[in-house]
mmCIF file of C-alpha atoms and ligand atoms in Angstrom:
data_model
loop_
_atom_site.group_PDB
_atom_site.id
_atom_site.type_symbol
_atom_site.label_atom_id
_atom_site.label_comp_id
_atom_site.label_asym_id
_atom_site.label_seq_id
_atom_site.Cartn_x
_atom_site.Cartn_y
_atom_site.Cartn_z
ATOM 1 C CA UNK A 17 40.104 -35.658 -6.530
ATOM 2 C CA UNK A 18 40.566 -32.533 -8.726
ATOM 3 C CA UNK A 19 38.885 -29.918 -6.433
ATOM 4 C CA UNK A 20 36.441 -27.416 -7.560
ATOM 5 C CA UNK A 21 37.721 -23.621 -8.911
ATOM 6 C CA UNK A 22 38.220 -21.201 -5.638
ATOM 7 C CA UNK A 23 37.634 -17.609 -6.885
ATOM 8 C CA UNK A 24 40.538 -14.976 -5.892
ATOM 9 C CA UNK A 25 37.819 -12.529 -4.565
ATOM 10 C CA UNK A 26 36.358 -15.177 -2.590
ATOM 11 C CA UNK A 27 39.939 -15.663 -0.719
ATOM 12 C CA UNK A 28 40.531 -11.956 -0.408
ATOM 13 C CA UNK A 29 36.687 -11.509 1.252
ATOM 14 C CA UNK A 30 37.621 -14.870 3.142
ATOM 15 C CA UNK A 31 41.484 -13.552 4.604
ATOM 16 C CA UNK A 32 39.732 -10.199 5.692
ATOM 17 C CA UNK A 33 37.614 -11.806 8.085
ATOM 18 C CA UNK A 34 40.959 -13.311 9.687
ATOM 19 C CA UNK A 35 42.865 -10.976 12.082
ATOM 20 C CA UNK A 36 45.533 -9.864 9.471
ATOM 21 C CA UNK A 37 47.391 -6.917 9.045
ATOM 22 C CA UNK A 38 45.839 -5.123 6.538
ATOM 23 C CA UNK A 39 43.403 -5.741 3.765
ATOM 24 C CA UNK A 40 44.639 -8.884 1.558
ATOM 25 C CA UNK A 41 45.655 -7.820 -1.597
ATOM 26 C CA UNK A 42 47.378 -10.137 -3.832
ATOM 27 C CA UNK A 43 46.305 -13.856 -3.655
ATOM 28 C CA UNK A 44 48.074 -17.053 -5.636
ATOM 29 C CA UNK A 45 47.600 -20.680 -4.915
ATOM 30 C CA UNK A 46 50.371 -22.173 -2.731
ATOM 31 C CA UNK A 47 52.437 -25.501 -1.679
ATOM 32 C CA UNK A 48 51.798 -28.745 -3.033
ATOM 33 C CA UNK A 49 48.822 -30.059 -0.805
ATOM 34 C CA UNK A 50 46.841 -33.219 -2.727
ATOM 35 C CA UNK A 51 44.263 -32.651 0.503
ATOM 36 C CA UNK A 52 43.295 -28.701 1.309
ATOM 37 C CA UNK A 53 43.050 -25.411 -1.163
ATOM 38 C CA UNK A 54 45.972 -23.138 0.016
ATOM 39 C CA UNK A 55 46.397 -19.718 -0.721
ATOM 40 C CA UNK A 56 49.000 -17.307 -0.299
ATOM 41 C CA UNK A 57 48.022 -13.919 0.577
ATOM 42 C CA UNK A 58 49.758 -10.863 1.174
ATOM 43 C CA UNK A 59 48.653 -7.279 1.963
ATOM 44 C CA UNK A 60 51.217 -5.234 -0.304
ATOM 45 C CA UNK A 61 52.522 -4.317 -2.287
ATOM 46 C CA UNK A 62 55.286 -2.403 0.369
ATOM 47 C CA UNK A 63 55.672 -3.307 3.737
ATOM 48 C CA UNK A 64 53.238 -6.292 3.465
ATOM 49 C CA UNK A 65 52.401 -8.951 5.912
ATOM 50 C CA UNK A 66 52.199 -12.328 4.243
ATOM 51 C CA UNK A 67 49.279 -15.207 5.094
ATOM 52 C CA UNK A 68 48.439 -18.699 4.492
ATOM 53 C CA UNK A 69 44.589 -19.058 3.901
ATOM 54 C CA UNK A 70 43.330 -22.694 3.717
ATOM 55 C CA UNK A 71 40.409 -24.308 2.674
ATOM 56 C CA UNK A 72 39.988 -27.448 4.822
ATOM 57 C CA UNK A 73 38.466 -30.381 2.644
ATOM 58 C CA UNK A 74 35.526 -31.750 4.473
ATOM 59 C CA UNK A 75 35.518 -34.974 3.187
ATOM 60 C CA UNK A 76 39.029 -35.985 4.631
ATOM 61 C CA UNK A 77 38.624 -33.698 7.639
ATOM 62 C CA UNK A 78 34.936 -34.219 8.812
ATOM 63 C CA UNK A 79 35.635 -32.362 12.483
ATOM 64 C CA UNK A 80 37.700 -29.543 11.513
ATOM 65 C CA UNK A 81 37.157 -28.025 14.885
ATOM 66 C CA UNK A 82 38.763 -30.976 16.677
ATOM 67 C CA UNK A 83 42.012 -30.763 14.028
ATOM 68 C CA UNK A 84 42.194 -27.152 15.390
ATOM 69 C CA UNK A 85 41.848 -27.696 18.686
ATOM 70 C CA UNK A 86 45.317 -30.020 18.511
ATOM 71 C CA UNK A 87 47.179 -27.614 16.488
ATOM 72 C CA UNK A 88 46.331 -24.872 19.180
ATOM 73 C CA UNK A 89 47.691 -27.430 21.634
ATOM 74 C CA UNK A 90 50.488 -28.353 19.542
ATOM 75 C CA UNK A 91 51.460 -24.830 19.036
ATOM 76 C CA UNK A 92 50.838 -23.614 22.718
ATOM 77 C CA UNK A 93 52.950 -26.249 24.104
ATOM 78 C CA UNK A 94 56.039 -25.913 21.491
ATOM 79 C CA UNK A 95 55.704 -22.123 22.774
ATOM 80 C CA UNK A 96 56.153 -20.531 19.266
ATOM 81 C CA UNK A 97 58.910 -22.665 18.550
ATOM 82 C CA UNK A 98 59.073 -25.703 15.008
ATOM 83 C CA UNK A 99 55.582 -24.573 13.666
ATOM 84 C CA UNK A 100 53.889 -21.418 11.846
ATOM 85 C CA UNK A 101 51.239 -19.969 14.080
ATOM 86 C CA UNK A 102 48.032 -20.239 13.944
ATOM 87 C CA UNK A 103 45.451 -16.628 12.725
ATOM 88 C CA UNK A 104 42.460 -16.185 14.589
ATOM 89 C CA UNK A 105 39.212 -15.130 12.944
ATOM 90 C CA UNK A 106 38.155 -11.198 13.702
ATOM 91 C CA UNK A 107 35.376 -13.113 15.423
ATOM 92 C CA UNK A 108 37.476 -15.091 17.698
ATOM 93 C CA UNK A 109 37.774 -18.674 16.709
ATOM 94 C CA UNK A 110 40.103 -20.467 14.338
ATOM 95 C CA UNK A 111 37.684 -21.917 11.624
ATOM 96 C CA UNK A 112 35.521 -19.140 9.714
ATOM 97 C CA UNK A 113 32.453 -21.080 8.744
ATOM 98 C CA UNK A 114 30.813 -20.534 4.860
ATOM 99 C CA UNK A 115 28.182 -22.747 4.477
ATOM 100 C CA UNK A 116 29.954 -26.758 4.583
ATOM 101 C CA UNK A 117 33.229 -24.975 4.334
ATOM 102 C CA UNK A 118 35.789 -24.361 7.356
ATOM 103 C CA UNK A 119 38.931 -21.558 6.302
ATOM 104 C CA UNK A 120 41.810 -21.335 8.615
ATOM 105 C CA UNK A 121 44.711 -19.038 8.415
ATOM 106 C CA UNK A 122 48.458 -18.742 9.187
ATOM 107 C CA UNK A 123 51.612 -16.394 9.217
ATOM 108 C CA UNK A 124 53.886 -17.375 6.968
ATOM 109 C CA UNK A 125 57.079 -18.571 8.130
ATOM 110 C CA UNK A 126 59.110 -15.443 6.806
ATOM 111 C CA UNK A 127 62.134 -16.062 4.246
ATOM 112 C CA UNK A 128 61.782 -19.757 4.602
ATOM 113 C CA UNK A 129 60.965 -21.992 1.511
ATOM 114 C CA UNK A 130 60.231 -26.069 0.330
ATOM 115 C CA UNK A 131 62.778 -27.565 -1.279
ATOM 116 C CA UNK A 132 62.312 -30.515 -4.214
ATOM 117 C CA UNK A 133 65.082 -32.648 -2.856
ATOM 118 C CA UNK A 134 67.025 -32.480 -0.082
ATOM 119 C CA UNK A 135 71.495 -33.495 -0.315
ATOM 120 C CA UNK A 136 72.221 -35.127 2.767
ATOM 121 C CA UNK A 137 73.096 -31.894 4.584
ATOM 122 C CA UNK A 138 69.541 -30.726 4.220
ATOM 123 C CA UNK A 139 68.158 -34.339 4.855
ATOM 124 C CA UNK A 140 70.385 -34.345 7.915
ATOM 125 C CA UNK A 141 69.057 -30.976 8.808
ATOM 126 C CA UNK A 142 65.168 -32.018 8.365
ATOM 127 C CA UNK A 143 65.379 -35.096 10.418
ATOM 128 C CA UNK A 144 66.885 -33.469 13.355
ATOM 129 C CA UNK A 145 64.412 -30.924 13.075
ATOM 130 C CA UNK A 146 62.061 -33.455 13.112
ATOM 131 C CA UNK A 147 63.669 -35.398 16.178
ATOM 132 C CA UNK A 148 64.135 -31.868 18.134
ATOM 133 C CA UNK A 149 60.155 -31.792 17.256
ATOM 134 C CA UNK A 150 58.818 -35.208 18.654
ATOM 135 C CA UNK A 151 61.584 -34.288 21.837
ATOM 136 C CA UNK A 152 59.717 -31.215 22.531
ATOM 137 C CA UNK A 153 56.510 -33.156 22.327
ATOM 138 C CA UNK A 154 57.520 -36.295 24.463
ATOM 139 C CA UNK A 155 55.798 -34.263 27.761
ATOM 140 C CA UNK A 156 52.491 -33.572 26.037
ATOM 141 C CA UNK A 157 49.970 -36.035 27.376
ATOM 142 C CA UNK A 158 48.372 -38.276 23.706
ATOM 143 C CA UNK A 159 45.077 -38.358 25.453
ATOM 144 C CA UNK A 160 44.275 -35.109 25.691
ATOM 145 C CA UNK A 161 44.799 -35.078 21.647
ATOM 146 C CA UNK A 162 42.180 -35.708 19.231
ATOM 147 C CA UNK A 163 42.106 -38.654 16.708
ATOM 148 C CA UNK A 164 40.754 -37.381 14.022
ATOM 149 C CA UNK A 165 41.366 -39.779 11.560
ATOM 150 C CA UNK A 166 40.931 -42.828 13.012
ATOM 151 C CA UNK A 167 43.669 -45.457 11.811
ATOM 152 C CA UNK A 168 45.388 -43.204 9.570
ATOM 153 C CA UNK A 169 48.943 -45.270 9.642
ATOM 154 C CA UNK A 170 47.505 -48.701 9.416
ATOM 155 C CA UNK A 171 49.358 -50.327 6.698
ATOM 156 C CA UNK A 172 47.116 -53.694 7.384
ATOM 157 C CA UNK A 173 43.868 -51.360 6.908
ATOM 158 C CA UNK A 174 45.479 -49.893 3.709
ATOM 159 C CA UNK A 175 46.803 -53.605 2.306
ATOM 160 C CA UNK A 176 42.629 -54.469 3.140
ATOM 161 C CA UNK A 177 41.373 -51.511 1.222
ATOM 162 C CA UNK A 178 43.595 -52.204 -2.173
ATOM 163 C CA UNK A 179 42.126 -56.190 -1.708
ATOM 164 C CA UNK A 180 38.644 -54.815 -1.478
ATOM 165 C CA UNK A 181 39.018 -52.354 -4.301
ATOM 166 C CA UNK A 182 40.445 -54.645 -6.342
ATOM 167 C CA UNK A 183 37.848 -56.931 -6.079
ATOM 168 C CA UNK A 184 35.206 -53.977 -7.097
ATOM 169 C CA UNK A 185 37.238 -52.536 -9.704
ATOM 170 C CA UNK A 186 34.743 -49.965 -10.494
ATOM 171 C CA UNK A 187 36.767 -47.704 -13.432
ATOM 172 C CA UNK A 188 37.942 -51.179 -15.039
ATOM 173 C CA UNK A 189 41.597 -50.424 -14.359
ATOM 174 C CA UNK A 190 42.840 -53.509 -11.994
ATOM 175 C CA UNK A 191 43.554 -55.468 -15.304
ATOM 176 C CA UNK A 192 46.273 -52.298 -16.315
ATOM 177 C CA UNK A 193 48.058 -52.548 -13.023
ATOM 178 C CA UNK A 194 48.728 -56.116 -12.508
ATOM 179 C CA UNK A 195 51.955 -56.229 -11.863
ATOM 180 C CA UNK A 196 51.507 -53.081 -9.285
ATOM 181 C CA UNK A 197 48.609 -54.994 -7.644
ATOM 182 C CA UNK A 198 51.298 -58.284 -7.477
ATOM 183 C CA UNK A 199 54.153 -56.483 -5.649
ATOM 184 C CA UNK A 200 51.813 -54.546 -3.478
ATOM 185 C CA UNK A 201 50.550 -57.948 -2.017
ATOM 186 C CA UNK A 202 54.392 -59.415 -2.102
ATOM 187 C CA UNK A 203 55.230 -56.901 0.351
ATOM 188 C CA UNK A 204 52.268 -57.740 2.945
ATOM 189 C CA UNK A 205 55.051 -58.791 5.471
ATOM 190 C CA UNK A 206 55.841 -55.232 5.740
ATOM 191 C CA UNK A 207 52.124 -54.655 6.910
ATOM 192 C CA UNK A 208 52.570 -57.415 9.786
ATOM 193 C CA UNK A 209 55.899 -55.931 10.595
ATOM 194 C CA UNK A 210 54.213 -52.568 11.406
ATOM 195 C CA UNK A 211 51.502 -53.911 12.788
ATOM 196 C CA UNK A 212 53.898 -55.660 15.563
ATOM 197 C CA UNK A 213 55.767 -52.557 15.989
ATOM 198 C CA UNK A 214 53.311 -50.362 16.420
ATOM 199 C CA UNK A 215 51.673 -52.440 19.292
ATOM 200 C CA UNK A 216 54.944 -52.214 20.824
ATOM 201 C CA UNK A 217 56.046 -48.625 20.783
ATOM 202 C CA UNK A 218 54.457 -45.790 23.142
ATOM 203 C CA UNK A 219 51.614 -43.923 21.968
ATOM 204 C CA UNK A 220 52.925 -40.410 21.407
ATOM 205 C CA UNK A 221 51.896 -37.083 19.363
ATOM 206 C CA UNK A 222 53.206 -37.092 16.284
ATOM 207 C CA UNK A 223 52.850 -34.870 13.329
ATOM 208 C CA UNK A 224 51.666 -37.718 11.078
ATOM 209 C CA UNK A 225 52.666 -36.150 7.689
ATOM 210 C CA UNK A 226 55.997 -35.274 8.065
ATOM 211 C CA UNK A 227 57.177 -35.873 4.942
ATOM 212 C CA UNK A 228 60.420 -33.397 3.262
ATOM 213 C CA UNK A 229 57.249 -31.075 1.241
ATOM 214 C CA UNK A 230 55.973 -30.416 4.771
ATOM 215 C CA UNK A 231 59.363 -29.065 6.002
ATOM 216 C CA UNK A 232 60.667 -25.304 5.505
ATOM 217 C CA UNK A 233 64.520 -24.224 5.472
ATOM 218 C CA UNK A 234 65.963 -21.388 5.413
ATOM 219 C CA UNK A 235 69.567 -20.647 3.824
ATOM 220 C CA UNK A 236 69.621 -24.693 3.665
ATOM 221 C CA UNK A 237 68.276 -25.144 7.536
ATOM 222 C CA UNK A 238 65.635 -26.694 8.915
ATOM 223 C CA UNK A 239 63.494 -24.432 10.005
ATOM 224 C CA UNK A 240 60.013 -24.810 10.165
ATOM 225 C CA UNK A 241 57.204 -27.822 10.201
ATOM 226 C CA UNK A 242 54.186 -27.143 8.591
ATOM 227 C CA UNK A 243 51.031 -29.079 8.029
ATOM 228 C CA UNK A 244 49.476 -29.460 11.156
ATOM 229 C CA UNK A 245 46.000 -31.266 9.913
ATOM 230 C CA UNK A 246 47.220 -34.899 10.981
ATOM 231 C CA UNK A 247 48.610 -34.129 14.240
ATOM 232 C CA UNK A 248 47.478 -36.944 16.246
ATOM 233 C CA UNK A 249 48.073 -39.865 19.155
ATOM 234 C CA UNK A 250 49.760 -42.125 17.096
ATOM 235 C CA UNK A 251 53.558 -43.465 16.832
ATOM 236 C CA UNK A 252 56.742 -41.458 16.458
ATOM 237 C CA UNK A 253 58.227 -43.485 13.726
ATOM 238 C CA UNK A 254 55.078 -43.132 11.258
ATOM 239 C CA UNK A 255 57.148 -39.393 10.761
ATOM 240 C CA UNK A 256 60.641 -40.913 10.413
ATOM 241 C CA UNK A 257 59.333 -42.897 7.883
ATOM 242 C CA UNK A 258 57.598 -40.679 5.880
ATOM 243 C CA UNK A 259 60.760 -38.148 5.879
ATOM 244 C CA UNK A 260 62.940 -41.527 4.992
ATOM 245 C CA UNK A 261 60.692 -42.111 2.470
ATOM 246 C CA UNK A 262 60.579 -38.388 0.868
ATOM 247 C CA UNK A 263 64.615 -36.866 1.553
ATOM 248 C CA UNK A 264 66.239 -40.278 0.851
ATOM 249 C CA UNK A 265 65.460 -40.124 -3.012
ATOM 250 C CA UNK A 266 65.986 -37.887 -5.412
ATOM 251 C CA UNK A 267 62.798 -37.370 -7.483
ATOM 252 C CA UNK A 268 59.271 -36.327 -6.489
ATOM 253 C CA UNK A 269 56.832 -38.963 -5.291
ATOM 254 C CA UNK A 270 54.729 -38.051 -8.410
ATOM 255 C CA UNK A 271 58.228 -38.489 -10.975
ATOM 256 C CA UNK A 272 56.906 -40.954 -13.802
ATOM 257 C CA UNK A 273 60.856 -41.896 -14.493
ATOM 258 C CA UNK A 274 60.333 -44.533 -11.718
ATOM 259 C CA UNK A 275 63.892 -45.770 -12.167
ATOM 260 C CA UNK A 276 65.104 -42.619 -10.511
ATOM 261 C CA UNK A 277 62.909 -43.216 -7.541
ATOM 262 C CA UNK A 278 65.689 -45.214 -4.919
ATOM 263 C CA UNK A 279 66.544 -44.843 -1.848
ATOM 264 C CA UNK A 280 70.479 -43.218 -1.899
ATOM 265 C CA UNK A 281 71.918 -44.710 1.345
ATOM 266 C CA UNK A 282 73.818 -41.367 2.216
ATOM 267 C CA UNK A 283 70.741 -39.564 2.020
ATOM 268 C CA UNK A 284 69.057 -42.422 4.163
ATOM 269 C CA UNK A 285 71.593 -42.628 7.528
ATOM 270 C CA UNK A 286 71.720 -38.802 7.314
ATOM 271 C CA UNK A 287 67.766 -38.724 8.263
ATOM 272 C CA UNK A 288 68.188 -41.315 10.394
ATOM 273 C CA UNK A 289 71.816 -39.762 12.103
ATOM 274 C CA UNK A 290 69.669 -36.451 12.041
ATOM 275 C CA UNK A 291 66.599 -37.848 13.578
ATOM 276 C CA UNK A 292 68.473 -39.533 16.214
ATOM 277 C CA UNK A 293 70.781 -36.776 17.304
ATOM 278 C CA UNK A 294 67.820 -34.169 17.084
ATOM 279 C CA UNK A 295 65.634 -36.615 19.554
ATOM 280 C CA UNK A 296 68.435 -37.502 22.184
ATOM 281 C CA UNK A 297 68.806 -33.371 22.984
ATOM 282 C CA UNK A 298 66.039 -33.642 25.112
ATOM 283 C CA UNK A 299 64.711 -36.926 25.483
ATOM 284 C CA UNK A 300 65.589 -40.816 25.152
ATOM 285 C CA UNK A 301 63.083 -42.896 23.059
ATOM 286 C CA UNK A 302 61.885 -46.348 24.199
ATOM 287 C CA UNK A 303 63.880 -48.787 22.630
ATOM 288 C CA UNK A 304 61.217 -50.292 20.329
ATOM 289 C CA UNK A 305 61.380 -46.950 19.311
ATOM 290 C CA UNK A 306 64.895 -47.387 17.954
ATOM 291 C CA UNK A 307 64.103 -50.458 16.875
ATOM 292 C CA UNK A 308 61.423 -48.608 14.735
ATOM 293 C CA UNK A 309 63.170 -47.112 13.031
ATOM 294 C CA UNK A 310 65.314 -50.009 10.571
ATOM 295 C CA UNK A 311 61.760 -50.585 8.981
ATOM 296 C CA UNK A 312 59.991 -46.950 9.488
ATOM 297 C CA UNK A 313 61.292 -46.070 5.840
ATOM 298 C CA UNK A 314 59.803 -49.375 4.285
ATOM 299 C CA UNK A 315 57.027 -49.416 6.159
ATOM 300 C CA UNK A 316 55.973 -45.848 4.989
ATOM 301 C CA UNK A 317 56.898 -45.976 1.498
ATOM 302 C CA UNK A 318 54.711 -49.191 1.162
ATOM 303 C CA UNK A 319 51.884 -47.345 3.072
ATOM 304 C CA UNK A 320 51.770 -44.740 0.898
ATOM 305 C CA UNK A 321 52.458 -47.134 -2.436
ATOM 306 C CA UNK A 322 49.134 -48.944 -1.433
ATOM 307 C CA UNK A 323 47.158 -45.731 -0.528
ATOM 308 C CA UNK A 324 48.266 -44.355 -4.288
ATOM 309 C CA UNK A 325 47.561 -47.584 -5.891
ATOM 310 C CA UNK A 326 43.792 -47.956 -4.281
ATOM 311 C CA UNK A 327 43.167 -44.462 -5.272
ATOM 312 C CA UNK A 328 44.181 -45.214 -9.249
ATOM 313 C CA UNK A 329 41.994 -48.255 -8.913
ATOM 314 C CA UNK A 330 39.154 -46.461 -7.087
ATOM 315 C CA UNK A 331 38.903 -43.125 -10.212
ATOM 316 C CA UNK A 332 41.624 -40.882 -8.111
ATOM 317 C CA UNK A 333 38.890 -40.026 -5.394
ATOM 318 C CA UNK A 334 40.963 -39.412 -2.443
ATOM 319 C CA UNK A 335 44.311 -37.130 -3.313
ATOM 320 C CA UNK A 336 43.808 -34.245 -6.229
ATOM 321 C CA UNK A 337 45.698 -34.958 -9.141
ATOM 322 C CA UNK A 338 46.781 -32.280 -11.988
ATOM 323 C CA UNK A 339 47.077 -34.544 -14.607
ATOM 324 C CA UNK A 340 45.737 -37.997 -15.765
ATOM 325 C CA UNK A 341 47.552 -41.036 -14.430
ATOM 326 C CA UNK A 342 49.467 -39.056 -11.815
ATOM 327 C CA UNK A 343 48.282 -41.658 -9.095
ATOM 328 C CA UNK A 344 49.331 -44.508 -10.949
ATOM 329 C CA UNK A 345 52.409 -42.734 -11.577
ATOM 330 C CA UNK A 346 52.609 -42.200 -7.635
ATOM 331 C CA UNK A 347 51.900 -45.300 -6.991
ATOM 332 C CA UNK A 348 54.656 -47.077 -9.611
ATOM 333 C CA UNK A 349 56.801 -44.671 -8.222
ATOM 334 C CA UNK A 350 56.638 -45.829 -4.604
ATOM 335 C CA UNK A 351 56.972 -49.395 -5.447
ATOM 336 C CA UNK A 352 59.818 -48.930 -7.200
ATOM 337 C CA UNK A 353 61.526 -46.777 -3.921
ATOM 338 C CA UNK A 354 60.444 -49.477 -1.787
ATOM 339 C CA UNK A 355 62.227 -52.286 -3.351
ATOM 340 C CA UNK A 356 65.380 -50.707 -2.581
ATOM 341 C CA UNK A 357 64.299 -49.158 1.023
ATOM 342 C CA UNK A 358 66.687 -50.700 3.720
ATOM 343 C CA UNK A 359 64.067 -52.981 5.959
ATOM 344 C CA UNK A 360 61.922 -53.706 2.885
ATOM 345 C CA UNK A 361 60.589 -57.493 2.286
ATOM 346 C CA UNK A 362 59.032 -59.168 -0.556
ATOM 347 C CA UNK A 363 60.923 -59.336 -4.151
HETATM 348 C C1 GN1 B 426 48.571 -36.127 1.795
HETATM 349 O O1 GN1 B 426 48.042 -32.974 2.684
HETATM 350 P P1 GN1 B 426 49.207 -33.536 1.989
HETATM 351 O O2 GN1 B 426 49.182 -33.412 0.534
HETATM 352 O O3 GN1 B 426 50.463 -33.012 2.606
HETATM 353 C C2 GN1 B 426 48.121 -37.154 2.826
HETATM 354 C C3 GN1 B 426 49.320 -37.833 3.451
HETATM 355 C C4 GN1 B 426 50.178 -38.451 2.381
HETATM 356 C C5 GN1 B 426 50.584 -37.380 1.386
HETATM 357 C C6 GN1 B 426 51.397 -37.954 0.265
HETATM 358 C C7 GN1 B 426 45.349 -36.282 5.218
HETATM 359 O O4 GN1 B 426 49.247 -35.100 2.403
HETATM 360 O O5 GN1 B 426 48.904 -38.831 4.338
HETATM 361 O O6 GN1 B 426 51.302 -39.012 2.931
HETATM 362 O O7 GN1 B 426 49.444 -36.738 0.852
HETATM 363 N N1 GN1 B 426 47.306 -36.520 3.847
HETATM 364 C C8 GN1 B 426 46.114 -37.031 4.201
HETATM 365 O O8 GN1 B 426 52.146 -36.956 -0.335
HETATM 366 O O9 GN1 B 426 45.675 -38.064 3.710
HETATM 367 MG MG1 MG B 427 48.987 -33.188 4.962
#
């Protein structure tokens, strides 16, 4: 869903009512979301203190106070280390209120940056970051966290929602996807197969998004997770397969030249070498854990291929898009990464 236009003042008035440095000054739009409005905001020019400002969207996060309650959690328990921190309100709280809307702020991570694709050295680097992450996590108690989207990884529920979407067609554009809507149901194994796992593994906190636009390096490190919003009681491997899925390729999830959108082995073990030496510093996952793991990057990618292709078919409702057919072009995209995913099924 394109989002509505966010005035500059309106950020600037918003960021001043957040315990920052200074008055905000300068304000651009930042990162790559498809879910929030992000802002960057700085108070220079000369010696400036740089912020993120976020508009949450409130019809993805309906309990924003709940999502911020488990990223203060998150972030008091890692003790400052893996994740920006958190800027209260001059008030307080975390959330500053306007009307339906809920703003939250953050320091930005200094001198450290997104990259568009990630050589296995950086993909290597990520996924232990990643592992070093969920290790640091294994001693916080799940129930005490939030679930504030309710089945969020649930390829079966996602396989469901393209059937019943498909069925309404309501923008008349089933009949131009066929062939999507064909090898999105071929792969349905994959649904079962996380299904099973996911019954099997512990519940644990997970970061639930962690895919490589959500990680920041610095001079070609792993530095910094960011994108808290779907921190939840879920599965570990949900976030080993969504960084399989986005630092094993080399093209954006978005790139229309689908035939560039594989899975290059290298770039594949090196998350999964990464992840696995990152995780064993400091704890040892169960071994259905492990086992996980040989489908997490399948499993993901087909998630996500489903969730792209029901939004095309639905009138791109769900993630923003900048341009028309950018969530077929997501969707096509992920198909074509999945069929040559290690652990994939289906033709
Ligand atoms: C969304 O917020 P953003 O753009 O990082 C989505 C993820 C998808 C991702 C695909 C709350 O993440 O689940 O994997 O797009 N977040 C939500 O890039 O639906
Ligand atoms: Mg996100």
């Amino acid at each position: 869903m394109s989002g509505d236009v966010i005035g500059i003042e309106k950020v600037r008035r918003v960021a001043d009512l957040f315990a920052i440095s200074a008055p905000a000054q300068s304000v651009e739009p930042f990162g790559r979301g498809h879910i929030n409005a992000t802002f960057l905001v700085s108070t220079g020019p000369g010696g400036y203190d740089e912020y993120v400002v976020q508009r949450l969207n409130r019809s993805v996060f309906a309990e924003p106070a709940l999502l911020m309650d488990n990223v203060v959690l998150v972030s008091a328990h890692l003790g400052g280390r893996f994740v920006p921190e958190p800027v209260a309100t001059r008030a307080g709280g975390w959330l500053m209120h306007d009307g339906g809307e809920a703003w939250r702020a953050w320091h930005r991570v200094a001198g450290a940056e997104t990259i568009d694709a990630a050589p296995p050295q950086q993909a290597g680097s990520a996924a232990r970051l990643l592992g070093r992450f969920h290790a640091a996590l294994a001693g916080l108690d799940p129930t005490i966290v939030h679930e504030t989207l309710p089945r969020f990884h649930d390829p079966p529920r996602r396989l469901a929602d393209l059937r019943r979407i498909v069925a309404a067609d309501p923008c008349g554009r089933a009949a131009g996807v066929e062939a999507e809507i064909e090898a999105a149901f071929a792969a349905a194994p994959l649904a079962q197969i996380a299904h099973d796992l996911d019954l099997r593994v512990p519940v644990r906190v997970a970061h639930n998004d962690a895919k490589l636009d959500n990680v920041l390096f610095r001079d070609g490190e792993a530095v910094c997770l960011v994108d808290l919003d779907t921190i939840m009681p879920t599965a570990w491997f949900w976030d080993v397969g969504d960084l399989l899925r986005t630092a094993s390729t080399r093209v954006a999830e978005d790139d229309a030249r689908t035939e560039g959108a594989v899975a290059d082995l290298e770039r594949y073990r090196a998350v999964l070498d990464g992840y696995r030496s990152g995780i064993s510093s400091a704890t040892t996952p169960d071994p259905a854990e492990i086992e996980a793991l040989e489908h997490a990057g399948a499993i993901v990618t087909y998630e996500q291929a489903l969730r792209f292709l029901t939004d095309w078919i639905a009138g791109d409702v769900y993630y923003a898009t900048t341009r028309p057919g950018q969530n077929l072009d997501r969707a096509r995209n992920q198909l074509h990464l999945l069929a040559s995913m290690p652990g994939t099924v289906g033709s």
